[in-house]
Tab-separated table of C-alpha atoms in Angstrom:
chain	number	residue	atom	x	y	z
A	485	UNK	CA	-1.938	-0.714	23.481
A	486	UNK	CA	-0.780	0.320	20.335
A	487	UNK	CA	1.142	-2.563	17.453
A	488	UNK	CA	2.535	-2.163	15.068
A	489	UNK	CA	2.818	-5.281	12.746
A	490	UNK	CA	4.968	-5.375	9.381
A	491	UNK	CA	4.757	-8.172	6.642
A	492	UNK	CA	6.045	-8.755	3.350
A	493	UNK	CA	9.601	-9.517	3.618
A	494	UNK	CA	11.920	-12.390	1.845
A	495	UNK	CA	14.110	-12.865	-0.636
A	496	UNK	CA	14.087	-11.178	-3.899
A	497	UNK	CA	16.366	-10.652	-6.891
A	498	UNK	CA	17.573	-7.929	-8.283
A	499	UNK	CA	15.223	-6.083	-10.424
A	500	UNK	CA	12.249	-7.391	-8.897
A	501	UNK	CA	9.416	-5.857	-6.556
A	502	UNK	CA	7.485	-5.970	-3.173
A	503	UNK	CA	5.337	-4.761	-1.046
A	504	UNK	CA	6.154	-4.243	2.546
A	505	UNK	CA	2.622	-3.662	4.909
A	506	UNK	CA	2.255	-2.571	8.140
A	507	UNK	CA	-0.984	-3.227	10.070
A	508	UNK	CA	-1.883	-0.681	12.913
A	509	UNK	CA	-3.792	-1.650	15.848
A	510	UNK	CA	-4.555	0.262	19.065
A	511	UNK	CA	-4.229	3.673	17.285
A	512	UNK	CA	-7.695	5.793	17.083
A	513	UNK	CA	-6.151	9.005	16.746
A	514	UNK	CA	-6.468	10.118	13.511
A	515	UNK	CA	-3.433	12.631	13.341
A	516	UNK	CA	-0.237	10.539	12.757
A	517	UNK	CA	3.023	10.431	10.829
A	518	UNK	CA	3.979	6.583	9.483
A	519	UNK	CA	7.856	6.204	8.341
A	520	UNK	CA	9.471	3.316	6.935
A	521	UNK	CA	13.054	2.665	8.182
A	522	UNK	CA	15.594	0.272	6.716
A	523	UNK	CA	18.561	-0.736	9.180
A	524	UNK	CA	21.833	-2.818	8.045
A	525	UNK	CA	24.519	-3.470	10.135
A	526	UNK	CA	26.693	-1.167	8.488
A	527	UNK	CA	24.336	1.909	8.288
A	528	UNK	CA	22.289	1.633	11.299
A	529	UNK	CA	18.604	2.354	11.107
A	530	UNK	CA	17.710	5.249	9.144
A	531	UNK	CA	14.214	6.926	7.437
A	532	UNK	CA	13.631	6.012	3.796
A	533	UNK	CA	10.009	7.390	3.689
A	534	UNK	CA	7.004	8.893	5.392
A	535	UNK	CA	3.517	9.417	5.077
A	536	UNK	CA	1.433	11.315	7.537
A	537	UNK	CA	-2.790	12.260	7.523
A	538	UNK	CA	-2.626	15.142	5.472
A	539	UNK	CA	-1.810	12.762	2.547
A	540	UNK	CA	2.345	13.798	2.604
A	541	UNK	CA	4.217	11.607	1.169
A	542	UNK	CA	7.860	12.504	1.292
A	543	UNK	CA	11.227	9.936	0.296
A	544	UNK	CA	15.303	9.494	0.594
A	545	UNK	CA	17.234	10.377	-2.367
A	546	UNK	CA	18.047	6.717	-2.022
A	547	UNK	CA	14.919	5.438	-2.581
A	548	UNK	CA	13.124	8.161	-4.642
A	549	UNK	CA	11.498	7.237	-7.491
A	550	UNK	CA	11.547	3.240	-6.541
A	551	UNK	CA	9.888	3.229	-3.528
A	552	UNK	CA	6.171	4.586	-2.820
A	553	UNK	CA	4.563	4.538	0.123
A	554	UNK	CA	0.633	4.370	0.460
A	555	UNK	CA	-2.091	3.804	3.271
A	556	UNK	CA	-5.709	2.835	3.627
A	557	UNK	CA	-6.338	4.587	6.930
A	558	UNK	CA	-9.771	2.449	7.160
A	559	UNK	CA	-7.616	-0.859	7.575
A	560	UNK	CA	-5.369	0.716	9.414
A	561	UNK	CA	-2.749	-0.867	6.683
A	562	UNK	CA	0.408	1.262	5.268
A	563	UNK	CA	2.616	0.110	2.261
A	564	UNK	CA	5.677	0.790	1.476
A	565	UNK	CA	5.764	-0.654	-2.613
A	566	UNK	CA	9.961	-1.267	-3.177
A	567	UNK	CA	11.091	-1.436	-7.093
A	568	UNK	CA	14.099	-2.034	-9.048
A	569	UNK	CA	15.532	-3.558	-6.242
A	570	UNK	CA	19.482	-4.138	-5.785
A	571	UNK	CA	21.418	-4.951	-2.879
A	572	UNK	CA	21.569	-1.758	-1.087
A	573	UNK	CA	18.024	-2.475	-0.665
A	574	UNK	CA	18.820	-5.845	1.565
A	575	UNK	CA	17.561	-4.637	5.253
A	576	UNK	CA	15.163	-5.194	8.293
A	577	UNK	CA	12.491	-2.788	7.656
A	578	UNK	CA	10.560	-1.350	10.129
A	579	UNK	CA	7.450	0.624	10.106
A	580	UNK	CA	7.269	3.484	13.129
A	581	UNK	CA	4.332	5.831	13.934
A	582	UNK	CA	4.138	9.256	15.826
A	583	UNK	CA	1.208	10.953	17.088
A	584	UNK	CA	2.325	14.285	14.819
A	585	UNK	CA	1.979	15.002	10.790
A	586	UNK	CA	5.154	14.271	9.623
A	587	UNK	CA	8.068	17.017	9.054
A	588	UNK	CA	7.961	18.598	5.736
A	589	UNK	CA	10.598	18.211	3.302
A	590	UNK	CA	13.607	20.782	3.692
A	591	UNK	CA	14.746	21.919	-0.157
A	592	UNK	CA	18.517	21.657	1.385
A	593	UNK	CA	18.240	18.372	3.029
A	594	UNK	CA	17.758	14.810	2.206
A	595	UNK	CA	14.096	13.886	3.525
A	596	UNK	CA	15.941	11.292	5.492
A	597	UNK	CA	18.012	13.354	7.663
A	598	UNK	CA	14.566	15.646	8.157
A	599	UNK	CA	12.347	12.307	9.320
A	600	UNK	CA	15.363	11.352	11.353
A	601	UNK	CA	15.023	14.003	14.010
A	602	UNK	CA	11.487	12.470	15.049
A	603	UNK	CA	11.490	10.270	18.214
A	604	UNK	CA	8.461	8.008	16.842
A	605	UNK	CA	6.504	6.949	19.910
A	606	UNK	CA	5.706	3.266	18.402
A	607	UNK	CA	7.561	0.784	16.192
A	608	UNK	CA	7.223	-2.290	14.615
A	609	UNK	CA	9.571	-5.644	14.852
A	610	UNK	CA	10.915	-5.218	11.628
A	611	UNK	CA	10.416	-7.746	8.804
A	612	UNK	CA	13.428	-9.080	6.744
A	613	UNK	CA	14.311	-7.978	3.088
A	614	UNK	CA	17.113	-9.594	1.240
A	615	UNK	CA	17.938	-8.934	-2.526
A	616	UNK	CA	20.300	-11.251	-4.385
């Protein structure tokens, strides 16, 4: 039974940072592809980075260059490390794994709309992030 746990969330201001983690268990393959999502209301639940066994690491234009996403396969732990926050950052994230390496960037596409054709076999519950 595979879980996927996230952790990390609250309230931060604008400017500030966090890290978001998200503890595997259940999962011995090791071939996998581990996105973080964001979902608001307004915007629905989209793909704002990946990371996959081969090391990939691949982001949104909306989050390149503030976010970074990381993983110590032994503890089955990923990270998704959120800077210069504002209030487009203010979501439930969720961490979701698939069985696959993750898609590789497309130079005419944002890496979102590339990780967002994957039907991720496992998710997480999602843990809070509000910036204000």
């Amino acid at each position: 039974h595979v879980q996927l746990v996230e952790s990390g969330g609250g309230s931060f201001q604008p400017g500030g940072s966090l890290t978001l983690s998200c503890v595997v268990s259940g999962y011995t393959s090791n071939r996998y592809c581990l996105a973080w999502f964001r979902e608001t209301p307004g915007k629905g639940r989209v793909p704002v980075a990946g990371i996959d066994n081969e090391a990939s690491a691949n982001y949104a234009e909306s989050v390149k260059g503030r976010f970074t996403v990381s993983q110590d396969f032994a503890k089955r732990t990923w990270y998704l490390q959120m800077y210069d926050l504002n209030s487009d950052d203010t979501a439930m994230y969720y961490c979701a794994l698939d069985p696959v390496p993750c898609p590789r960037p497309r130079y005419y596409a944002d890496y979102s709309s590339v990780l967002a054709i994957v039907d991720f076999d496992y998710w997480g519950r999602g843990t809070q992030v509000t910036v204000s």
